Amino acid sequence: MRVASTRGAASAPISEAIAHGLATDGGLYMPPQLPPSAREWGNTLRERALALLLPYFADDPLADHLPAIIDEAFTFDAPLRWLDDRTALLELFHGPTAAFKDFGARFLAATLTRIATGPNATVLVATSGDTGAAVASAFHRRPGFRVVILYPDGRVSPRQAHQLGAFGDNVRAFRVAGTFDDCQRMVKTALGDRALVERHQLTSANSISLGRLLPQMAYYAHAAMECARTGYAPPSVIVPTGNLGNAFACLLARERGLPIGKIMLATNANRALVALAATGRYEPAATVATLANAMDVGAPSNAERLLARFPQVRHAIDADWADDEAIGQAIRRTWDRHHEAICPHTACGMEVLERLRARGDRGTWIVAATAHPAKFDTVVEPIIGARVDVPRPLAELLARPTHAEPLPAEPSALAKALA
Ligand SMILES: *Cc1c(COP(=O)(O)O)cnc(C)c1O
């Protein structure tokens, strides 16, 4: 299937779009709008992933590989944890780096491995904390690839920073003297530089990549079908949101006919998307540092995709936000009520839900739990007054030595570092 750019001047077969990342006209490739289907969608996460994704790959050389790609990527589950009879957390943090980014990163790696990318591709990734580790883990020691990570120095959690520098081998981590938006801009500039792209066989692993976006539909389908199977009304979903990759995937799942009610974007104090959801107007802003650092995004990279689909989806979406104080309260409240430790990003979602409930909403809601709280121990543990158990894969990474190189927040510095 061919996919077209949000800016209308470029289109490509889907596998090429995944290999390129950014469209050649500077826009983002849009998943084509497929008609909703009332099919059964399978029984397991993998079956559901295949049923959802196959139509996008119709006529593509990757179609035959899709079952193997999905088997390679979806090696862990996305269970629902019910907090009461109409509220569930969708636990997306059971992968190797303990955040939902593992799903998309592993699918992208499995896909790029099956597309001829040249003998030595460089996967360039800007990260607000979790993407870098997920991408590094997915490509670690994969022949034919190296990974270059840019993260904002001092603006990721201590354990996130450790994780980013703990891979070594074909992974290099740079701590950039700037914000996440600076890192994202440097990556975009590099990917827009034809000569640089040719020289280093650059490709992107940022959330603009369809190879990350599309597989994220699967766990929303899985959650919605599990609700249907166990007799619940179609759930609405709250998605802690930064670059809008995860929430956009939820919109796509809904578009395909999955029984999903409303989709609520929950941001931190970086609120460009709250305004966008309300007005349809997009005004990027400077990044504000918050406790939910993986969502510290002033200029969400997928905003352009939401704008392109806005007339069709505006009735289905809503948005609200939580400041740091509210994040802390939500962590505390969730612990007190349910004895459940949640990360600061998930807390944005729980805070937004709390307000809906206070206004009398009695519907079934799923809150996407985007990272394991152990990644944010320095925030979570003092609030709940208890230790959070570290999942085994995270503990293994934290036991390794770590190293990151400093880098000025300038595109020219990145070009030099790539050489
Ligand atoms: C990346 C991330 C988010 C934001 O996801 P987007 O797809 O960028 O909207 C939320 N929570 C955590 C823990 C993350 O790592």
XYZ file of C-alpha atoms and ligand atoms in Angstrom, residues 99-101 128-131 160 207 212 216 239-247 273 294-295 297 302 343 345-346 370-372 376, ligand 1:
47
model
C 8.244 1.414 28.802
C 5.683 1.131 25.988
C 8.338 2.274 23.490
C 12.942 12.428 26.049
C 13.984 9.443 28.139
C 12.449 6.135 27.083
C 12.641 5.943 23.288
C 16.830 6.465 32.341
C 7.848 8.471 16.819
C 6.769 2.553 15.443
C 1.126 0.453 18.836
C -3.256 8.141 26.938
C -0.409 10.021 28.662
C 0.835 12.032 25.715
C 4.007 13.812 24.613
C 4.781 13.445 20.912
C 1.330 11.948 20.291
C 2.604 8.692 18.811
C 0.880 6.436 21.306
C -2.447 8.285 21.329
C -2.054 19.370 22.418
C 9.268 11.611 28.821
C 6.353 13.898 27.940
C 7.610 18.093 24.526
C 2.887 13.935 15.484
C 5.047 6.312 37.041
C 3.368 9.808 33.147
C 0.694 7.315 34.075
C 3.304 3.900 29.799
C 6.344 3.090 31.945
C 7.258 1.029 34.984
C 11.329 6.957 38.167
C 7.247 8.521 25.320
C 6.438 8.435 26.560
C 5.177 9.042 26.639
C 4.615 9.866 25.526
O 4.301 9.087 24.401
P 4.087 9.795 22.982
O 3.886 8.689 22.032
O 5.342 10.584 22.711
O 2.906 10.673 23.125
C 4.447 8.850 27.796
N 4.924 8.140 28.829
C 6.135 7.555 28.781
C 6.609 6.804 29.964
C 6.931 7.682 27.656
O 8.139 7.102 27.611
